[in-house]
PDB file of C-alpha atoms in Angstrom:
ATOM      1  CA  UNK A   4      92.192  34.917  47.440  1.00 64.00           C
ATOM      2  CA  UNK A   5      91.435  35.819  43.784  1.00 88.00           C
ATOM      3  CA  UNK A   6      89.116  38.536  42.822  1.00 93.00           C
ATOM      4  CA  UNK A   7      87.054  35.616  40.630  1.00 92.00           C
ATOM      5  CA  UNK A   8      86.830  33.692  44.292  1.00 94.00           C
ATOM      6  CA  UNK A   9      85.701  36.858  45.881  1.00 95.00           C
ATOM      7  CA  UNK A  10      83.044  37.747  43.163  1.00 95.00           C
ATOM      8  CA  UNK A  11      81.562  34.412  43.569  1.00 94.00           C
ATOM      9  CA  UNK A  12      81.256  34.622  47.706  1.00 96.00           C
ATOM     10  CA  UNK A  13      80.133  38.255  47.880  1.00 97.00           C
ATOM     11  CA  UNK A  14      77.595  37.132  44.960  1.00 97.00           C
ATOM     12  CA  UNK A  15      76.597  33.959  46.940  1.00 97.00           C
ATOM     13  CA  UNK A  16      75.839  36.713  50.031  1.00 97.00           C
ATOM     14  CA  UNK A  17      73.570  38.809  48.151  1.00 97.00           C
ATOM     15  CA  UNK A  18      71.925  35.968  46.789  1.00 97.00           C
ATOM     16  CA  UNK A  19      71.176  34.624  50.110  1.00 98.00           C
ATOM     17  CA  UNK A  20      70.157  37.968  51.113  1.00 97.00           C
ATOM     18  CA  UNK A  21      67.905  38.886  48.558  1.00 97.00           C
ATOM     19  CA  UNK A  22      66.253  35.468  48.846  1.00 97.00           C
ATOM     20  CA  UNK A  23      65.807  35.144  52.708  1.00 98.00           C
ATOM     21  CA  UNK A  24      65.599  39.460  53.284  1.00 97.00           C
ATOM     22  CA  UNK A  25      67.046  41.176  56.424  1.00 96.00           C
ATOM     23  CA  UNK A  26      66.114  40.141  60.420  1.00 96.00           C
ATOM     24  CA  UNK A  27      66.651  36.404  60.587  1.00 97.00           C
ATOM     25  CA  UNK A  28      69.375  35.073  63.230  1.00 96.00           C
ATOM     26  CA  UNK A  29      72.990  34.505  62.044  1.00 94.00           C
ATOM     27  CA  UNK A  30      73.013  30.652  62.329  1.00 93.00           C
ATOM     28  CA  UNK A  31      69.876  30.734  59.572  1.00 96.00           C
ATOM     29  CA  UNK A  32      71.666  32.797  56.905  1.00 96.00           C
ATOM     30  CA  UNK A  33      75.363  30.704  58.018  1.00 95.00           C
ATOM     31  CA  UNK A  34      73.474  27.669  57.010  1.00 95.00           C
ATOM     32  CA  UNK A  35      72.059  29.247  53.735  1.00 97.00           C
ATOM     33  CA  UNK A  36      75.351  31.101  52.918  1.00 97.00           C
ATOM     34  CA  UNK A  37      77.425  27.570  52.972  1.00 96.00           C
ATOM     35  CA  UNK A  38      73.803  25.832  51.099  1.00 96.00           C
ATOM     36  CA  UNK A  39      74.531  28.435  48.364  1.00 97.00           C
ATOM     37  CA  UNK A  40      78.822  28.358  48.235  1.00 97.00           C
ATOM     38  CA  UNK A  41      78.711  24.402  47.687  1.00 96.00           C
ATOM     39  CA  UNK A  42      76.149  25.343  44.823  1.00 96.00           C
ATOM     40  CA  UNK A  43      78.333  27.549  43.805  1.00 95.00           C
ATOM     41  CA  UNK A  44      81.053  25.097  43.937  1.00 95.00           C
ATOM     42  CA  UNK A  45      82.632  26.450  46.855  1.00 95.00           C
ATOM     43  CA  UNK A  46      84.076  24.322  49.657  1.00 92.00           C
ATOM     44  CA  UNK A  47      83.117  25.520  53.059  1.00 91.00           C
ATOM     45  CA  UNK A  48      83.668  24.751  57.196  1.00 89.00           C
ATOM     46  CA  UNK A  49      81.306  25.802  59.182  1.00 85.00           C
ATOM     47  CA  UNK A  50      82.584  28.546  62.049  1.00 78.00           C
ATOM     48  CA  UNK A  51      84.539  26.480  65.072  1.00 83.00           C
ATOM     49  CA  UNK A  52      85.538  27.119  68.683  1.00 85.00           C
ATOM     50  CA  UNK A  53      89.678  27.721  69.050  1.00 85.00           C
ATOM     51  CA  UNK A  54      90.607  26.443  72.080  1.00 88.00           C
ATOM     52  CA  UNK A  55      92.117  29.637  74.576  1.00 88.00           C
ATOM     53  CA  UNK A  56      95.986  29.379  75.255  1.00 83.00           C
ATOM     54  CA  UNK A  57      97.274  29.459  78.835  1.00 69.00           C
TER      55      UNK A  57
END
């Protein structure tokens, strides 16, 4: 990952942050966090179950 790549996700974090402030569940700020990457131009997937092995 290049430090311009990482600037622009830990930037898109605080902005989300800032904007929505601390205490709301972790599927609100997932959705904002990927609302404010693809703004940012910033492909995302949303987080997925991984089948277990055995």
């Amino acid at each position: 990952m290049s430090d311009e790549l990482t600037e622009k996700i830990i930037g898109a974090a605080i902005e989300v942050h800032r904007i929505l402030g601390p205490g709301l569940l972790e599927t609100i700020y997932e959705e904002a966090l990927c609302h404010e990457l693809g703004l940012r131009g910033i492909h995302t997937s949303r987080a997925r179950l991984i089948p277990r092995c055995g």
